PDB file of C-alpha atoms in Angstrom:
ATOM      1  CA  GLY A   1      91.050  84.579 116.135  1.00 62.00           C
ATOM      2  CA  ALA A   2      88.267  85.908 113.986  1.00 74.00           C
ATOM      3  CA  VAL A   3      88.428  85.512 110.212  1.00 86.00           C
ATOM      4  CA  VAL A   4      87.827  88.197 107.607  1.00 90.00           C
ATOM      5  CA  SER A   5      87.725  87.283 103.947  1.00 93.00           C
ATOM      6  CA  GLN A   6      87.942  89.404 100.816  1.00 95.00           C
ATOM      7  CA  HIS A   7      86.855  88.639  97.292  1.00 96.00           C
ATOM      8  CA  PRO A   8      88.325  88.761  94.766  1.00 96.00           C
ATOM      9  CA  SER A   9      91.950  88.457  95.831  1.00 93.00           C
ATOM     10  CA  ARG A  10      93.139  89.857  92.534  1.00 95.00           C
ATOM     11  CA  VAL A  11      91.385  91.703  89.737  1.00 97.00           C
ATOM     12  CA  ILE A  12      92.548  93.228  86.488  1.00 97.00           C
ATOM     13  CA  CYS A  13      90.163  95.528  84.658  1.00 96.00           C
ATOM     14  CA  LYS A  14      90.070  98.022  81.860  1.00 96.00           C
ATOM     15  CA  SER A  15      90.062 101.732  82.479  1.00 97.00           C
ATOM     16  CA  GLY A  16      86.547 103.086  82.870  1.00 96.00           C
ATOM     17  CA  THR A  17      84.988  99.939  84.302  1.00 97.00           C
ATOM     18  CA  SER A  18      83.713  99.474  87.845  1.00 97.00           C
ATOM     19  CA  VAL A  19      85.017  96.889  90.267  1.00 97.00           C
ATOM     20  CA  LYS A  20      83.330  95.577  93.404  1.00 97.00           C
ATOM     21  CA  ILE A  21      85.334  94.188  96.305  1.00 97.00           C
ATOM     22  CA  GLU A  22      83.622  92.240  99.083  1.00 97.00           C
ATOM     23  CA  CYS A  23      84.723  92.036 102.680  1.00 95.00           C
ATOM     24  CA  ARG A  24      83.124  89.428 104.935  1.00 94.00           C
ATOM     25  CA  SER A  25      83.482  88.662 108.608  1.00 90.00           C
ATOM     26  CA  LEU A  26      83.104  84.901 108.672  1.00 90.00           C
ATOM     27  CA  ASP A  27      82.570  84.064 112.320  1.00 83.00           C
ATOM     28  CA  PHE A  28      81.561  87.266 114.017  1.00 83.00           C
ATOM     29  CA  GLN A  29      79.331  90.247 113.468  1.00 85.00           C
ATOM     30  CA  ALA A  30      80.993  93.517 112.610  1.00 83.00           C
ATOM     31  CA  THR A  31      79.013  96.702 112.972  1.00 81.00           C
ATOM     32  CA  THR A  32      82.038  98.615 111.775  1.00 86.00           C
ATOM     33  CA  MET A  33      84.418  97.740 108.978  1.00 91.00           C
ATOM     34  CA  PHE A  34      87.331  99.748 107.654  1.00 92.00           C
ATOM     35  CA  TRP A  35      88.733 100.087 104.153  1.00 95.00           C
ATOM     36  CA  TYR A  36      92.440 100.794 103.667  1.00 93.00           C
ATOM     37  CA  ARG A  37      94.469 101.378 100.545  1.00 94.00           C
ATOM     38  CA  GLN A  38      98.130 100.536 100.204  1.00 88.00           C
ATOM     39  CA  PHE A  39     100.225 101.772  97.301  1.00 85.00           C
ATOM     40  CA  PRO A  40     103.406  99.873  96.450  1.00 81.00           C
ATOM     41  CA  LYS A  41     106.080 100.197  99.123  1.00 77.00           C
ATOM     42  CA  GLN A  42     103.891 102.503 101.181  1.00 81.00           C
ATOM     43  CA  SER A  43     101.884 102.232 104.349  1.00 84.00           C
ATOM     44  CA  LEU A  44      98.186 101.620 104.713  1.00 87.00           C
ATOM     45  CA  MET A  45      95.977 104.654 104.525  1.00 90.00           C
ATOM     46  CA  LEU A  46      92.462 104.591 105.885  1.00 90.00           C
ATOM     47  CA  MET A  47      89.946 105.386 103.161  1.00 94.00           C
ATOM     48  CA  ALA A  48      86.659 105.106 104.976  1.00 93.00           C
ATOM     49  CA  THR A  49      84.794 103.685 107.922  1.00 90.00           C
ATOM     50  CA  SER A  50      81.838 101.539 106.986  1.00 89.00           C
ATOM     51  CA  ASN A  51      78.951 101.369 109.430  1.00 85.00           C
ATOM     52  CA  GLU A  52      76.213  98.780 109.102  1.00 84.00           C
ATOM     53  CA  GLY A  53      72.952 100.354 108.117  1.00 83.00           C
ATOM     54  CA  SER A  54      74.271 103.877 107.654  1.00 85.00           C
ATOM     55  CA  LYS A  55      76.445 105.912 105.354  1.00 88.00           C
ATOM     56  CA  ALA A  56      80.172 105.425 105.348  1.00 92.00           C
ATOM     57  CA  THR A  57      82.492 108.037 106.778  1.00 91.00           C
ATOM     58  CA  TYR A  58      85.209 108.983 104.313  1.00 95.00           C
ATOM     59  CA  GLU A  59      88.652 110.301 105.111  1.00 92.00           C
ATOM     60  CA  GLN A  60      89.728 113.640 103.730  1.00 91.00           C
ATOM     61  CA  GLY A  61      90.756 113.409 100.101  1.00 92.00           C
ATOM     62  CA  VAL A  62      88.817 110.214  99.366  1.00 94.00           C
ATOM     63  CA  GLU A  63      86.057 110.728  96.805  1.00 94.00           C
ATOM     64  CA  LYS A  64      82.859 109.166  98.083  1.00 93.00           C
ATOM     65  CA  ASP A  65      81.298 109.101  94.617  1.00 94.00           C
ATOM     66  CA  LYS A  66      84.246 107.181  93.250  1.00 96.00           C
ATOM     67  CA  PHE A  67      84.644 104.709  96.093  1.00 97.00           C
ATOM     68  CA  LEU A  68      81.129 103.532  96.933  1.00 96.00           C
ATOM     69  CA  ILE A  69      80.804 101.666 100.186  1.00 94.00           C
ATOM     70  CA  ASN A  70      77.821  99.591 101.199  1.00 91.00           C
ATOM     71  CA  HIS A  71      77.493  97.824 104.544  1.00 89.00           C
ATOM     72  CA  ALA A  72      74.157  96.092 104.208  1.00 82.00           C
ATOM     73  CA  SER A  73      74.616  93.434 106.847  1.00 88.00           C
ATOM     74  CA  LEU A  74      76.653  92.755 109.949  1.00 88.00           C
ATOM     75  CA  THR A  75      78.950  90.410 108.022  1.00 91.00           C
ATOM     76  CA  LEU A  76      79.385  92.095 104.653  1.00 93.00           C
ATOM     77  CA  SER A  77      80.779  95.392 103.418  1.00 94.00           C
ATOM     78  CA  THR A  78      81.473  96.152  99.773  1.00 96.00           C
ATOM     79  CA  LEU A  79      83.741  98.692  98.142  1.00 97.00           C
ATOM     80  CA  THR A  80      82.997  99.609  94.526  1.00 97.00           C
ATOM     81  CA  VAL A  81      85.632 101.486  92.596  1.00 97.00           C
ATOM     82  CA  THR A  82      83.623 103.281  89.927  1.00 97.00           C
ATOM     83  CA  SER A  83      85.089 104.264  86.555  1.00 96.00           C
ATOM     84  CA  ALA A  84      88.461 102.904  87.579  1.00 96.00           C
ATOM     85  CA  HIS A  85      91.631 104.471  86.205  1.00 96.00           C
ATOM     86  CA  PRO A  86      95.249 103.293  86.319  1.00 96.00           C
ATOM     87  CA  GLU A  87      95.973 105.547  89.298  1.00 94.00           C
ATOM     88  CA  ASP A  88      93.423 103.527  91.280  1.00 95.00           C
ATOM     89  CA  SER A  89      95.634 100.464  90.962  1.00 95.00           C
ATOM     90  CA  SER A  90      96.474  99.527  94.509  1.00 94.00           C
ATOM     91  CA  PHE A  91      96.146  96.938  97.244  1.00 93.00           C
ATOM     92  CA  TYR A  92      92.835  97.337  99.061  1.00 95.00           C
ATOM     93  CA  ILE A  93      92.514  95.831 102.525  1.00 94.00           C
ATOM     94  CA  CYS A  94      89.467  95.700 104.742  1.00 94.00           C
ATOM     95  CA  SER A  95      89.303  95.113 108.449  1.00 91.00           C
ATOM     96  CA  ALA A  96      86.591  94.508 110.993  1.00 87.00           C
ATOM     97  CA  GLY A  97      86.587  95.586 114.595  1.00 73.00           C
ATOM     98  CA  GLY A  98      86.943  92.880 117.167  1.00 58.00           C
ATOM     99  CA  THR A  99      84.451  92.286 119.924  1.00 56.00           C
ATOM    100  CA  GLY A 100      87.070  91.598 122.545  1.00 53.00           C
ATOM    101  CA  GLY A 101      88.399  94.109 125.037  1.00 51.00           C
ATOM    102  CA  GLU A 102      91.773  94.363 123.351  1.00 53.00           C
ATOM    103  CA  ASN A 103      90.415  96.641 120.630  1.00 57.00           C
ATOM    104  CA  GLU A 104      91.795  94.361 117.954  1.00 68.00           C
ATOM    105  CA  GLN A 105      91.012  94.678 114.281  1.00 76.00           C
ATOM    106  CA  PHE A 106      90.986  91.628 112.077  1.00 84.00           C
ATOM    107  CA  PHE A 107      92.286  92.175 108.585  1.00 88.00           C
ATOM    108  CA  GLY A 108      91.248  90.585 105.342  1.00 90.00           C
ATOM    109  CA  PRO A 109      93.913  89.187 103.010  1.00 89.00           C
ATOM    110  CA  GLY A 110      93.613  92.145 100.632  1.00 92.00           C
ATOM    111  CA  THR A 111      92.584  92.642  96.999  1.00 94.00           C
ATOM    112  CA  ARG A 112      95.147  93.593  94.377  1.00 94.00           C
ATOM    113  CA  LEU A 113      93.487  95.854  91.792  1.00 96.00           C
ATOM    114  CA  THR A 114      95.246  96.546  88.516  1.00 96.00           C
ATOM    115  CA  VAL A 115      93.607  98.956  86.093  1.00 96.00           C
ATOM    116  CA  LEU A 116      94.950  98.817  82.565  1.00 96.00           C
TER     117      LEU A 116
ATOM    118  CA  GLY B   1      96.579 114.836 113.608  1.00 52.00           C
ATOM    119  CA  GLU B   2      98.195 111.596 114.555  1.00 60.00           C
ATOM    120  CA  ASP B   3     101.614 110.760 113.210  1.00 85.00           C
ATOM    121  CA  VAL B   4     103.377 107.427 113.449  1.00 91.00           C
ATOM    122  CA  GLU B   5     106.928 107.086 112.174  1.00 93.00           C
ATOM    123  CA  GLN B   6     109.284 104.196 111.603  1.00 94.00           C
ATOM    124  CA  SER B   7     112.683 103.744 110.042  1.00 90.00           C
ATOM    125  CA  LEU B   8     112.451 102.340 106.525  1.00 90.00           C
ATOM    126  CA  PHE B   9     114.884  99.483 106.557  1.00 94.00           C
ATOM    127  CA  LEU B  10     116.711  97.085 108.869  1.00 96.00           C
ATOM    128  CA  SER B  11     119.151  94.350 107.937  1.00 97.00           C
ATOM    129  CA  VAL B  12     120.325  91.680 110.376  1.00 97.00           C
ATOM    130  CA  ARG B  13     122.062  88.306 110.236  1.00 97.00           C
ATOM    131  CA  GLU B  14     120.200  85.123 110.990  1.00 97.00           C
ATOM    132  CA  GLY B  15     120.349  84.335 114.695  1.00 97.00           C
ATOM    133  CA  ASP B  16     120.867  87.942 115.752  1.00 97.00           C
ATOM    134  CA  SER B  17     118.227  90.042 117.488  1.00 97.00           C
ATOM    135  CA  SER B  18     116.262  92.622 115.521  1.00 97.00           C
ATOM    136  CA  VAL B  19     114.935  95.814 117.037  1.00 97.00           C
ATOM    137  CA  ILE B  20     112.377  97.818 115.107  1.00 98.00           C
ATOM    138  CA  ASN B  21     111.515 101.243 116.445  1.00 97.00           C
ATOM    139  CA  CYS B  22     108.422 103.389 116.173  1.00 96.00           C
ATOM    140  CA  THR B  23     107.491 106.827 117.442  1.00 95.00           C
ATOM    141  CA  TYR B  24     104.048 108.337 117.682  1.00 92.00           C
ATOM    142  CA  THR B  25     102.731 111.754 118.537  1.00 89.00           C
ATOM    143  CA  ASP B  26      99.255 111.206 119.956  1.00 83.00           C
ATOM    144  CA  SER B  27      99.455 110.868 123.727  1.00 81.00           C
ATOM    145  CA  SER B  28      95.872 109.586 123.836  1.00 81.00           C
ATOM    146  CA  SER B  29      96.778 106.413 121.973  1.00 80.00           C
ATOM    147  CA  THR B  30      95.320 103.546 123.924  1.00 82.00           C
ATOM    148  CA  TYR B  31      96.573 100.499 122.075  1.00 86.00           C
ATOM    149  CA  LEU B  32      99.752 100.056 120.104  1.00 90.00           C
ATOM    150  CA  TYR B  33     100.170  97.211 117.652  1.00 91.00           C
ATOM    151  CA  TRP B  34     102.782  95.482 115.589  1.00 94.00           C
ATOM    152  CA  TYR B  35     101.726  93.922 112.299  1.00 93.00           C
ATOM    153  CA  LYS B  36     103.742  91.818 109.862  1.00 94.00           C
ATOM    154  CA  GLN B  37     103.170  91.915 106.128  1.00 91.00           C
ATOM    155  CA  GLU B  38     104.809  89.415 103.825  1.00 87.00           C
ATOM    156  CA  PRO B  39     105.082  90.187 100.086  1.00 81.00           C
ATOM    157  CA  GLY B  40     101.708  90.352  98.389  1.00 75.00           C
ATOM    158  CA  ALA B  41      99.868  89.382 101.552  1.00 79.00           C
ATOM    159  CA  GLY B  42      97.606  91.046 104.067  1.00 80.00           C
ATOM    160  CA  LEU B  43      98.455  92.005 107.600  1.00 87.00           C
ATOM    161  CA  GLN B  44      99.184  89.596 110.391  1.00 87.00           C
ATOM    162  CA  LEU B  45      98.818  90.849 113.941  1.00 86.00           C
ATOM    163  CA  LEU B  46     101.960  89.965 115.857  1.00 92.00           C
ATOM    164  CA  THR B  47     101.302  91.535 119.204  1.00 91.00           C
ATOM    165  CA  TYR B  48      99.847  94.587 120.877  1.00 88.00           C
ATOM    166  CA  ILE B  49     100.388  96.498 124.076  1.00 90.00           C
ATOM    167  CA  PHE B  50      98.044  98.576 126.142  1.00 88.00           C
ATOM    168  CA  SER B  51      99.232 102.072 126.970  1.00 87.00           C
ATOM    169  CA  ASN B  52      99.459 101.436 130.698  1.00 87.00           C
ATOM    170  CA  MET B  53     102.023  98.680 130.157  1.00 89.00           C
ATOM    171  CA  ASP B  54     105.712  99.191 129.490  1.00 92.00           C
ATOM    172  CA  MET B  55     106.671  95.737 128.346  1.00 95.00           C
ATOM    173  CA  LYS B  56     105.097  92.651 126.871  1.00 94.00           C
ATOM    174  CA  GLN B  57     106.832  89.435 125.913  1.00 95.00           C
ATOM    175  CA  ASP B  58     105.449  86.732 123.673  1.00 92.00           C
ATOM    176  CA  GLN B  59     107.888  83.945 122.776  1.00 95.00           C
ATOM    177  CA  ARG B  60     110.560  85.541 120.559  1.00 96.00           C
ATOM    178  CA  LEU B  61     108.842  88.912 120.547  1.00 97.00           C
ATOM    179  CA  THR B  62     109.350  91.644 123.134  1.00 97.00           C
ATOM    180  CA  VAL B  63     107.504  94.941 122.949  1.00 97.00           C
ATOM    181  CA  LEU B  64     108.787  97.914 124.913  1.00 97.00           C
ATOM    182  CA  LEU B  65     106.738 101.063 125.369  1.00 95.00           C
ATOM    183  CA  ASN B  66     108.111 104.360 126.658  1.00 94.00           C
ATOM    184  CA  LYS B  67     104.957 106.377 127.016  1.00 92.00           C
ATOM    185  CA  LYS B  68     106.802 109.506 128.144  1.00 92.00           C
ATOM    186  CA  ASP B  69     108.861 109.579 124.956  1.00 93.00           C
ATOM    187  CA  LYS B  70     106.048 108.049 122.846  1.00 93.00           C
ATOM    188  CA  HIS B  71     108.434 105.377 121.662  1.00 95.00           C
ATOM    189  CA  LEU B  72     107.552 101.804 120.868  1.00 95.00           C
ATOM    190  CA  SER B  73     109.939  99.024 119.904  1.00 97.00           C
ATOM    191  CA  LEU B  74     109.655  95.436 118.759  1.00 97.00           C
ATOM    192  CA  ARG B  75     112.524  93.081 119.498  1.00 98.00           C
ATOM    193  CA  ILE B  76     112.695  89.776 117.661  1.00 98.00           C
ATOM    194  CA  ALA B  77     115.084  87.323 119.293  1.00 98.00           C
ATOM    195  CA  ASP B  78     116.970  84.736 117.232  1.00 97.00           C
ATOM    196  CA  THR B  79     115.809  86.284 113.963  1.00 98.00           C
ATOM    197  CA  GLN B  80     115.133  83.779 111.202  1.00 97.00           C
ATOM    198  CA  THR B  81     114.971  84.183 107.415  1.00 95.00           C
ATOM    199  CA  GLY B  82     111.226  83.640 107.665  1.00 94.00           C
ATOM    200  CA  ASP B  83     111.015  86.840 109.673  1.00 96.00           C
ATOM    201  CA  SER B  84     111.922  88.851 106.574  1.00 96.00           C
ATOM    202  CA  ALA B  85     108.908  91.060 105.928  1.00 95.00           C
ATOM    203  CA  ILE B  86     107.586  94.573 106.440  1.00 94.00           C
ATOM    204  CA  TYR B  87     106.644  95.421 109.997  1.00 96.00           C
ATOM    205  CA  PHE B  88     104.075  98.103 110.709  1.00 94.00           C
ATOM    206  CA  CYS B  89     103.389  99.717 114.020  1.00 95.00           C
ATOM    207  CA  ALA B  90      99.942 101.175 114.516  1.00 92.00           C
ATOM    208  CA  GLU B  91      98.033 103.000 117.192  1.00 90.00           C
ATOM    209  CA  SER B  92      94.401 103.362 118.070  1.00 85.00           C
ATOM    210  CA  LYS B  93      92.186 105.037 120.573  1.00 77.00           C
ATOM    211  CA  ASN B  94      88.801 103.758 121.520  1.00 63.00           C
ATOM    212  CA  ALA B  95      87.246 105.418 118.496  1.00 46.00           C
ATOM    213  CA  GLY B  96      85.692 102.450 116.746  1.00 52.00           C
ATOM    214  CA  ASN B  97      89.018 100.699 116.439  1.00 65.00           C
ATOM    215  CA  MET B  98      90.374 102.909 113.656  1.00 77.00           C
ATOM    216  CA  LEU B  99      94.124 102.405 113.225  1.00 85.00           C
ATOM    217  CA  THR B 100      96.835 104.844 112.207  1.00 87.00           C
ATOM    218  CA  PHE B 101      99.816 103.095 110.692  1.00 91.00           C
ATOM    219  CA  GLY B 102     103.472 103.930 110.498  1.00 92.00           C
ATOM    220  CA  GLY B 103     105.211 103.745 107.163  1.00 90.00           C
ATOM    221  CA  GLY B 104     106.553 100.254 107.754  1.00 93.00           C
ATOM    222  CA  THR B 105     110.059  98.902 108.330  1.00 95.00           C
ATOM    223  CA  ARG B 106     111.415  96.391 105.869  1.00 95.00           C
ATOM    224  CA  LEU B 107     113.371  93.718 107.747  1.00 97.00           C
ATOM    225  CA  MET B 108     115.883  91.751 105.734  1.00 96.00           C
ATOM    226  CA  VAL B 109     117.459  88.708 107.386  1.00 97.00           C
ATOM    227  CA  LYS B 110     120.685  87.467 105.830  1.00 94.00           C
ATOM    228  CA  PRO B 111     121.717  83.824 106.199  1.00 91.00           C
TER     229      PRO B 111
END
């Protein structure tokens, strides 16, 4: 199957700093990527849909000025958590839509963000 | 909006069968998925079923779909300790592949 990578896999930062997370589709082109957030012992919640070459579509309750998404190429989307606070500590997972008919998404391995 | 629900926890003995259940509310769901998440890891797609099917089998995994009742189940035969993980069901329509996840079922397999 297709491979999606994320970098970094784990990041610890101080409150007030900004953190950038990269999501790459390694062997296919993804016009659409998705960003999910997972709090401990909870399910994944969709944060935003990232479209190559256009603005991201954010889910209700997700602050677009706090979670900046850039999808500059068909293989790379970035999520920047600006002025991070401890409540932003979470597991962030990206996915990219498959090109096959089965409507499959391919998930990255996730990024564990801890804000001190 | 869409709603996908799962029971929180399931405990089985090694060698037994596990059945994880999921209900959803959106009748326009086209694809239904089962994902596995091990501690600290991302999601692994186990299997999926298209809405016009009622059963799919893949080695130890059997997916049953009751579209009338909007009920999906995942049966794991001969459950092993390595199957211990959180299992998420998810649904999508053909809307850019966006997924709606259930809350996850934690499967514990006892030796």
